[in-house]
Short mmCIF file of N, CA and C in Angstrom, two decimals:
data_model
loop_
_atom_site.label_atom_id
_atom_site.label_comp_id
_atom_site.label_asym_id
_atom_site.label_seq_id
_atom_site.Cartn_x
_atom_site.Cartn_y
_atom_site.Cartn_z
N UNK A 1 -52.44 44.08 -152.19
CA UNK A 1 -53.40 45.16 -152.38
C UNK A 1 -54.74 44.63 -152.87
N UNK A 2 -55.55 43.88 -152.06
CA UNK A 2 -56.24 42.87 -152.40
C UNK A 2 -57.17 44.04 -152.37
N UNK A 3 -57.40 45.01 -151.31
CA UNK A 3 -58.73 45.56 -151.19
C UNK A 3 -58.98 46.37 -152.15
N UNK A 4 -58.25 47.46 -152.38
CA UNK A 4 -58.04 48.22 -153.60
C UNK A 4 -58.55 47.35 -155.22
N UNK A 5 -58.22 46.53 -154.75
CA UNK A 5 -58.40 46.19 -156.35
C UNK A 5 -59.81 45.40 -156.10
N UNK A 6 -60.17 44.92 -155.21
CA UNK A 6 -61.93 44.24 -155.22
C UNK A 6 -62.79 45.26 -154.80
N UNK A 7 -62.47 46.34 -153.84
CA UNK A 7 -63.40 47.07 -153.36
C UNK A 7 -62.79 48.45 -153.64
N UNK A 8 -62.79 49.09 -154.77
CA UNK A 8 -62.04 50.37 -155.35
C UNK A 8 -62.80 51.74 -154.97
N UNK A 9 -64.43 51.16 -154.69
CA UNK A 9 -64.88 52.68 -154.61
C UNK A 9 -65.02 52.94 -152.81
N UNK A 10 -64.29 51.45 -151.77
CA UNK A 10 -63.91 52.02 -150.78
C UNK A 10 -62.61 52.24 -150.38
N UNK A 11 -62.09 51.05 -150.90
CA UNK A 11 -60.20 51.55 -150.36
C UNK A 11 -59.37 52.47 -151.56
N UNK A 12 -58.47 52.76 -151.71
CA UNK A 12 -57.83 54.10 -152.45
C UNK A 12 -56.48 53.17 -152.65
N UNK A 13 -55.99 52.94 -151.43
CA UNK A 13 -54.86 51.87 -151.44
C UNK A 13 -54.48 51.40 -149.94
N UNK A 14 -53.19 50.52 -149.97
CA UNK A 14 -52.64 49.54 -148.82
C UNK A 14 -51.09 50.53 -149.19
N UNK A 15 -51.33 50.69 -147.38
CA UNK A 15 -49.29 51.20 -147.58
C UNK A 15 -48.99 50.59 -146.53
N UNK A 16 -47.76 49.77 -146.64
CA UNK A 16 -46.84 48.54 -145.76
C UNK A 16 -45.78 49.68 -145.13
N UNK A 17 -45.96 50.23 -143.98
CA UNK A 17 -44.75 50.60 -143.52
C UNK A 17 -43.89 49.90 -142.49
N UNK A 18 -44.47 48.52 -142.37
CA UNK A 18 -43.11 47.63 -142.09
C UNK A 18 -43.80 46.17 -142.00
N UNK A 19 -42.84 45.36 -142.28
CA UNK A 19 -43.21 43.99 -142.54
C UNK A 19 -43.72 43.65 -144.17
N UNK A 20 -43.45 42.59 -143.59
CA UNK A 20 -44.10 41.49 -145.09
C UNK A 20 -45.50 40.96 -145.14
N UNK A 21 -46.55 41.30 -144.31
CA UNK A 21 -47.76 40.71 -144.08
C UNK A 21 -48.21 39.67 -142.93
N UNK A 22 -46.92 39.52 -142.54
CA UNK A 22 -47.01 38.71 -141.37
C UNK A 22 -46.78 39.64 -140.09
N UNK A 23 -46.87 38.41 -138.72
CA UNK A 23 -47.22 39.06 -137.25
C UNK A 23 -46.05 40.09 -137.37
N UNK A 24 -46.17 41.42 -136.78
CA UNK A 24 -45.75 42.63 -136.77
C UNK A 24 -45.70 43.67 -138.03
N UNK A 25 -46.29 43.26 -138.92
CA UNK A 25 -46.56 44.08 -139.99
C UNK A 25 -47.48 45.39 -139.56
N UNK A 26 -46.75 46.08 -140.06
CA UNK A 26 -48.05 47.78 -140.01
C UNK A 26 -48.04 47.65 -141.49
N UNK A 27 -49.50 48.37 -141.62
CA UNK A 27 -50.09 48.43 -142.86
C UNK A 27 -51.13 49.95 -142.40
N UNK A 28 -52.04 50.17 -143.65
CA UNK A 28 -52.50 51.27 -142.99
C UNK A 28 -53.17 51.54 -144.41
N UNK A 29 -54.94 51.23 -144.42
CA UNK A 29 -55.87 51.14 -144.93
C UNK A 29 -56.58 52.53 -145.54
N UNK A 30 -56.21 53.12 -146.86
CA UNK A 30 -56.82 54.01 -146.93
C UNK A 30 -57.74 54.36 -147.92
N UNK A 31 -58.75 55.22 -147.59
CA UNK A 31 -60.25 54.78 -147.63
C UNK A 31 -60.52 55.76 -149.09
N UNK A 32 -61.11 55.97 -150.05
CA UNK A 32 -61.92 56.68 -150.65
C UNK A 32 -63.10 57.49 -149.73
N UNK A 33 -63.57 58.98 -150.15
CA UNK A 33 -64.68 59.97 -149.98
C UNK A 33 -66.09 59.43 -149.35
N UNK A 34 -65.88 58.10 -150.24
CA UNK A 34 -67.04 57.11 -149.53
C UNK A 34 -66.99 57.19 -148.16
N UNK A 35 -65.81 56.72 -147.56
CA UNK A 35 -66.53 56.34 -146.31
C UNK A 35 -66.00 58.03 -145.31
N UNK A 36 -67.29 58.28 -144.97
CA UNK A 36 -67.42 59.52 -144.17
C UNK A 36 -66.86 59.70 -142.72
N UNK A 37 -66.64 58.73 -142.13
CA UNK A 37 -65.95 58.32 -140.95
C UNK A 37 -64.73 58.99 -140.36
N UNK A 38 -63.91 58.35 -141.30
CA UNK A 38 -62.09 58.76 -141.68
C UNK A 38 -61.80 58.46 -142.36
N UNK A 39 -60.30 58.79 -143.05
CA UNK A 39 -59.53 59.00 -144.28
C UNK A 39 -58.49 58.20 -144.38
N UNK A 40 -57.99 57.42 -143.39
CA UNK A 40 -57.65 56.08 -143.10
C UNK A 40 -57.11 55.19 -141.62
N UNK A 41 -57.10 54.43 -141.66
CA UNK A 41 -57.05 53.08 -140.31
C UNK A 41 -55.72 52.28 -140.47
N UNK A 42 -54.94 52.85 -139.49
CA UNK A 42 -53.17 52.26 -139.29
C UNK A 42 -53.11 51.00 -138.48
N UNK A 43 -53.14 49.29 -138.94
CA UNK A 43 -53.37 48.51 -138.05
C UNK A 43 -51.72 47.83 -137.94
N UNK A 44 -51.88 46.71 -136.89
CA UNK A 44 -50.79 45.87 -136.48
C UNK A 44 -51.24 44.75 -136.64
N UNK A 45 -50.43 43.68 -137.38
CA UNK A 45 -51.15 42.05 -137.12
C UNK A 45 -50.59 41.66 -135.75
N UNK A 46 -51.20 41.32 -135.01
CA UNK A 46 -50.87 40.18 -133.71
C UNK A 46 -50.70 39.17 -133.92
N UNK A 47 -51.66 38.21 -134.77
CA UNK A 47 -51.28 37.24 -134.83
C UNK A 47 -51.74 36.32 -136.18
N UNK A 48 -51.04 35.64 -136.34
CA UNK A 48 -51.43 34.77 -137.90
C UNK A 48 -51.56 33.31 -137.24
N UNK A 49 -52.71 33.02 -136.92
CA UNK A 49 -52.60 31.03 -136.51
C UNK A 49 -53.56 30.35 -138.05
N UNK A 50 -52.21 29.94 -139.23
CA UNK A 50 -52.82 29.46 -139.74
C UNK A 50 -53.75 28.02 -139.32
N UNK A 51 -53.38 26.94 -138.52
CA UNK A 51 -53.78 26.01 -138.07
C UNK A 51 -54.96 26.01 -137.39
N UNK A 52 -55.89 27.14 -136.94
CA UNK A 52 -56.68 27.31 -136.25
C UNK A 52 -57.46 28.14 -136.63
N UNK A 53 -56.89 29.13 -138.34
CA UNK A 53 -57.72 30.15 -139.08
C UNK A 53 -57.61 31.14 -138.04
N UNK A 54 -57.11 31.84 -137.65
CA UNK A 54 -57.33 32.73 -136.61
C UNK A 54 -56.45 34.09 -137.32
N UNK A 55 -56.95 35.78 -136.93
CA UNK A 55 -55.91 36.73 -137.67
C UNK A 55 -56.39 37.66 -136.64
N UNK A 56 -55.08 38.13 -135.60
CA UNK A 56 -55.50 39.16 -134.86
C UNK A 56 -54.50 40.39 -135.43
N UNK A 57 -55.27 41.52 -134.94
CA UNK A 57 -54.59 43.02 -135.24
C UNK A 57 -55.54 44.03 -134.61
N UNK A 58 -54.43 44.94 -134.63
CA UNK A 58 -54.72 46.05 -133.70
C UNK A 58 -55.04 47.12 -134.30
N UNK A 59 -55.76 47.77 -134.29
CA UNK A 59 -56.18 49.28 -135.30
C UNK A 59 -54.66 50.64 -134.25
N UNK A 60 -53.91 51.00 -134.65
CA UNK A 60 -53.04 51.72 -133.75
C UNK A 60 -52.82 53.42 -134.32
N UNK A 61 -53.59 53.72 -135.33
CA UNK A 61 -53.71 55.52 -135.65
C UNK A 61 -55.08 55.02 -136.61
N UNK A 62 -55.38 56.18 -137.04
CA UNK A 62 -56.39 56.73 -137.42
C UNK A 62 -57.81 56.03 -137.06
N UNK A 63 -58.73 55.87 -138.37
CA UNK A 63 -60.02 54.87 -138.22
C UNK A 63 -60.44 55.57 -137.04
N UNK A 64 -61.36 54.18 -136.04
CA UNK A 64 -62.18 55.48 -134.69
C UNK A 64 -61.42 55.75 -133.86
N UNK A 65 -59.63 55.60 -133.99
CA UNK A 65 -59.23 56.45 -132.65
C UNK A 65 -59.24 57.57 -132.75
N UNK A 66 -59.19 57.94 -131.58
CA UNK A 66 -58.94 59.68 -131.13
C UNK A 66 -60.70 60.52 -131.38
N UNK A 67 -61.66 59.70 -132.11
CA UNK A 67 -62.58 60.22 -132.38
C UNK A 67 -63.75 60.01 -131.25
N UNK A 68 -63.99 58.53 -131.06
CA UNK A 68 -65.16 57.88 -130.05
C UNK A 68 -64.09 56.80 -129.49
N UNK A 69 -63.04 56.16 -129.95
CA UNK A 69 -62.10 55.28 -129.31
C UNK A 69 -60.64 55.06 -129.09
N UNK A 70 -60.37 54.73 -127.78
CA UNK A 70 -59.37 54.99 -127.59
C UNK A 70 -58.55 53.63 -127.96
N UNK A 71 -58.82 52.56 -128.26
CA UNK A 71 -58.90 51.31 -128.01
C UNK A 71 -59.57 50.03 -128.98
N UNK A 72 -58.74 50.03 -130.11
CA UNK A 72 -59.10 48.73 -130.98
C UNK A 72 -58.84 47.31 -131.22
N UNK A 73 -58.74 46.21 -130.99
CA UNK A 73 -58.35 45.30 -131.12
C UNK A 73 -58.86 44.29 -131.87
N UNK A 74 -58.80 43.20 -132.89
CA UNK A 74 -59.48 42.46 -133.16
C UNK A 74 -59.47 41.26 -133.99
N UNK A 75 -60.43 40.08 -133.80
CA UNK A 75 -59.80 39.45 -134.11
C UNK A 75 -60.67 38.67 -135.00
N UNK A 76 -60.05 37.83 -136.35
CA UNK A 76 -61.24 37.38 -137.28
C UNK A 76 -60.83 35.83 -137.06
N UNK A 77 -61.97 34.83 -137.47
CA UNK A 77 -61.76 33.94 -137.03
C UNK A 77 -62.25 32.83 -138.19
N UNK A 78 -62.21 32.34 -138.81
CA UNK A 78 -62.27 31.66 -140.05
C UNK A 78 -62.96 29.72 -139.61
N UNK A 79 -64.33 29.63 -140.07
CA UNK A 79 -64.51 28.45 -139.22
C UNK A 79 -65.61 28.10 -140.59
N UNK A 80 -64.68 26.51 -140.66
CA UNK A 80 -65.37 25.86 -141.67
C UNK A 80 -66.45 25.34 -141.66
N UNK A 81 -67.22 25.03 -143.21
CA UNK A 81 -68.88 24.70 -142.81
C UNK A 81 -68.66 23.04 -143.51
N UNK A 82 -69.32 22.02 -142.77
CA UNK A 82 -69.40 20.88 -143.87
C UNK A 82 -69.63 21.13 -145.02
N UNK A 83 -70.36 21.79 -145.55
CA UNK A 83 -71.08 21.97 -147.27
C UNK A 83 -69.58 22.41 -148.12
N UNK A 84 -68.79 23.18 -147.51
CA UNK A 84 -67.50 23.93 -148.02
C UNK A 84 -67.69 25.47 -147.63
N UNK A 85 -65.95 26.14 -147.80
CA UNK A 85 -66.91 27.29 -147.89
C UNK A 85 -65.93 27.75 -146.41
N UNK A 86 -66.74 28.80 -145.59
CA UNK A 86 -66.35 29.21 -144.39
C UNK A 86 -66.72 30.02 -143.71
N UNK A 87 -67.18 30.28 -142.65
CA UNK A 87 -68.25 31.68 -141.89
C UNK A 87 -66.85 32.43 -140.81
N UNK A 88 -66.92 33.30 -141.36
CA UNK A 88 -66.03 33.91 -140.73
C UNK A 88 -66.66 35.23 -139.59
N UNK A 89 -66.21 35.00 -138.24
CA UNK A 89 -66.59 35.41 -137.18
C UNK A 89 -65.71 36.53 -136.62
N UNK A 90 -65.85 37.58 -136.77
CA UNK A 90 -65.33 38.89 -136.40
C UNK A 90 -65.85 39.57 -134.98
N UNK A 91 -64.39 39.59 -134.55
CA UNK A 91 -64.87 39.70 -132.83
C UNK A 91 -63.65 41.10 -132.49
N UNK A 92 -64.63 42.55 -132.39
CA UNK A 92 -63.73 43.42 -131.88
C UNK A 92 -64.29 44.00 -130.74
N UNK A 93 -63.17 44.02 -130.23
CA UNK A 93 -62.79 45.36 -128.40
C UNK A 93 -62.17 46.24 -128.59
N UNK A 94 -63.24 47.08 -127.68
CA UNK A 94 -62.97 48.40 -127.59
C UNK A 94 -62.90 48.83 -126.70
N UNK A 95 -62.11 50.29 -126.62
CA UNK A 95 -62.43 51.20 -124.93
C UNK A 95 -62.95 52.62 -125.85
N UNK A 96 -63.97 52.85 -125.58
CA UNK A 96 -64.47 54.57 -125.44
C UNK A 96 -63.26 55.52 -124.91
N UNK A 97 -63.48 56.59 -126.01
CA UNK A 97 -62.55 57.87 -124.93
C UNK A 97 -64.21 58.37 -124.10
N UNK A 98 -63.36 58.62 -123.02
CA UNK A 98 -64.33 59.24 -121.56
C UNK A 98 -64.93 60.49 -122.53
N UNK A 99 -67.05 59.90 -121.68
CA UNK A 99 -67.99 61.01 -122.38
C UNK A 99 -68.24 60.12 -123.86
N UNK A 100 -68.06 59.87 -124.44
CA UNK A 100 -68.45 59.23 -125.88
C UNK A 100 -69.46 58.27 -126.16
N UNK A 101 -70.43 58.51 -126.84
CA UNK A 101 -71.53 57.69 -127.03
C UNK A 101 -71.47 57.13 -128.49
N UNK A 102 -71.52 55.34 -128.21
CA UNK A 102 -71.64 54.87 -129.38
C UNK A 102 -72.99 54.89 -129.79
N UNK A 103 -73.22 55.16 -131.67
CA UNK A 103 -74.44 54.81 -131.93
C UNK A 103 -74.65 53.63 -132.47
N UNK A 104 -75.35 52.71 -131.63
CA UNK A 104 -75.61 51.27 -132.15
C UNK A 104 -76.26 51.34 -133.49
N UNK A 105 -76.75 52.14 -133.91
CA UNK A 105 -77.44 52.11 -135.07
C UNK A 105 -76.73 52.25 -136.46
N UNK A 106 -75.32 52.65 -135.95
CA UNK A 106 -74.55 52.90 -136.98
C UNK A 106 -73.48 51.56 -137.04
N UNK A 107 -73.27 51.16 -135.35
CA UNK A 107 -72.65 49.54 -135.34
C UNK A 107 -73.53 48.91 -136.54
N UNK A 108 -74.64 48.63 -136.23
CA UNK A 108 -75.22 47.41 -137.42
C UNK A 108 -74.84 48.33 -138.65
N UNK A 109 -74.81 48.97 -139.03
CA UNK A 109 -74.67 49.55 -140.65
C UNK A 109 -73.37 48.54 -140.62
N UNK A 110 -72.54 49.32 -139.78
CA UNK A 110 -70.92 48.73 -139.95
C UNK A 110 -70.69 47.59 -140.16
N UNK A 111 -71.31 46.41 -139.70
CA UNK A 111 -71.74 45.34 -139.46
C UNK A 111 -71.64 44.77 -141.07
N UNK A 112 -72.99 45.31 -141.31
CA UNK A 112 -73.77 44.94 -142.41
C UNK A 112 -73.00 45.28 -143.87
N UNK A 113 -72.35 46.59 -143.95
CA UNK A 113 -71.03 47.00 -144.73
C UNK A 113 -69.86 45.81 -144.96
N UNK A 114 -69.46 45.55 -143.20
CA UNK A 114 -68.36 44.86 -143.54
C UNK A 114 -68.56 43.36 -144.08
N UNK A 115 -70.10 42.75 -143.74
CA UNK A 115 -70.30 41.64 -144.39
C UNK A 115 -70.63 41.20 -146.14
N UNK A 116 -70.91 42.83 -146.47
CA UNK A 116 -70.72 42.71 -147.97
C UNK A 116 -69.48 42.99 -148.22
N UNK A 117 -68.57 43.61 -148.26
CA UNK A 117 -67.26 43.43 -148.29
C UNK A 117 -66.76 42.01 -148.11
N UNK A 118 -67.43 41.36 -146.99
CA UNK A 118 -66.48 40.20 -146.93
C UNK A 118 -67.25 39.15 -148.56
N UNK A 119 -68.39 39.46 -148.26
CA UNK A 119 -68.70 38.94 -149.65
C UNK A 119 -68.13 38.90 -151.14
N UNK A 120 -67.77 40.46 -150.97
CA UNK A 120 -67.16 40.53 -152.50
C UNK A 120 -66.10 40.22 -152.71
N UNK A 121 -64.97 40.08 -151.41
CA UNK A 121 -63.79 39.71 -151.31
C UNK A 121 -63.74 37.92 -151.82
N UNK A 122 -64.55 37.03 -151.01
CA UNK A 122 -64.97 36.03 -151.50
C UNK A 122 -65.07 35.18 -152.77
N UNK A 123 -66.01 36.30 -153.49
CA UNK A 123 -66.27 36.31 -154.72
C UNK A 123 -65.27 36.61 -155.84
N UNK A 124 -64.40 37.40 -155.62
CA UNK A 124 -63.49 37.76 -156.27
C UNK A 124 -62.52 37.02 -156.26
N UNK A 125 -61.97 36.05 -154.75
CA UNK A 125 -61.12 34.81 -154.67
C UNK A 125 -61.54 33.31 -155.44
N UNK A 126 -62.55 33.66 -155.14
CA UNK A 126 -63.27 32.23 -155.52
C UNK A 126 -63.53 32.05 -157.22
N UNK A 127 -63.26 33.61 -157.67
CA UNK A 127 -63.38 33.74 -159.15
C UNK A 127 -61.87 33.51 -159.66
N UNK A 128 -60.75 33.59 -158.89
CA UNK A 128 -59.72 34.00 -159.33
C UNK A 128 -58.61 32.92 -158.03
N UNK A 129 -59.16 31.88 -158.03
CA UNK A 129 -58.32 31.09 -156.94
C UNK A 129 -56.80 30.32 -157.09
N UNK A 130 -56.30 31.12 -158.30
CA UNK A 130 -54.83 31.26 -157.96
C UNK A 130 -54.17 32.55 -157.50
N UNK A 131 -54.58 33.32 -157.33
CA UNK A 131 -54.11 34.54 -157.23
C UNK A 131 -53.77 34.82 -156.04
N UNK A 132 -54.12 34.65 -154.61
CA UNK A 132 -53.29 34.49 -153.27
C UNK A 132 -53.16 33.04 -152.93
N UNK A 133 -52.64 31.98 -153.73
CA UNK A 133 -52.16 30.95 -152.79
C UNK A 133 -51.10 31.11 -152.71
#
């Protein structure tokens, strides 16, 4: 319950309805009032390649389906810097439900949201770097 406890005034909590955190785990992300969007995002891990930093999952109920998408997938990608450290590269696909217009203007917010998040997540490991090894 990593998010909950670093980012409290967006997530509410983590509920595991199957698995241990690894590939085939459902989990299902739910959000605090903050975020105006939806009330929470039901994902699947695909895949865990620790050797290559790689973490795929599938968004499979709530979050933007049924709203603007029919279709989430995605995948984060963890790529080291000489100095130390790590830039992590977030790459998602989508399908539109038919008729639906994305607003790019709200992509970059999202964007820009999820990169302070990834920040504080960071910060909070890097303050506390026994706590998920």
């Amino acid at each position: 319950n990593l998010f909950p406890k670093v980012l409290p005034e967006f997530f509410s909590s983590v509920t595991f309805f199957q698995g241990d955190g690894g590939v085939g785990t459902i989990k299902q992300f739910n959000f605090t009032p903050a975020n105006k969007d939806f009330s929470y995002a039901k994902e699947r891990v695909d895949e865990i390649d620790e050797d290559k930093m790689v973490y795929k999952y599938t968004t499979i109920d709530g979050g933007p389906l049924g709203k603007k998408l029919s279709a989430l997938n995605c995948e984060l990608n963890f790529v080291p810097r000489k100095e130390g450290g790590c830039v992590v590269i977030w790459i998602c696909n989508y399908e539109t439900l038919p008729g639906a217009q994305l607003d790019e203007g709200r992509g970059q917010e999202i964007k820009e949201h999820s990169g302070a998040m990834f920040k504080k997540i960071e910060q909070y490991l890097l303050s506390n770097p026994n706590l998920y090894c």
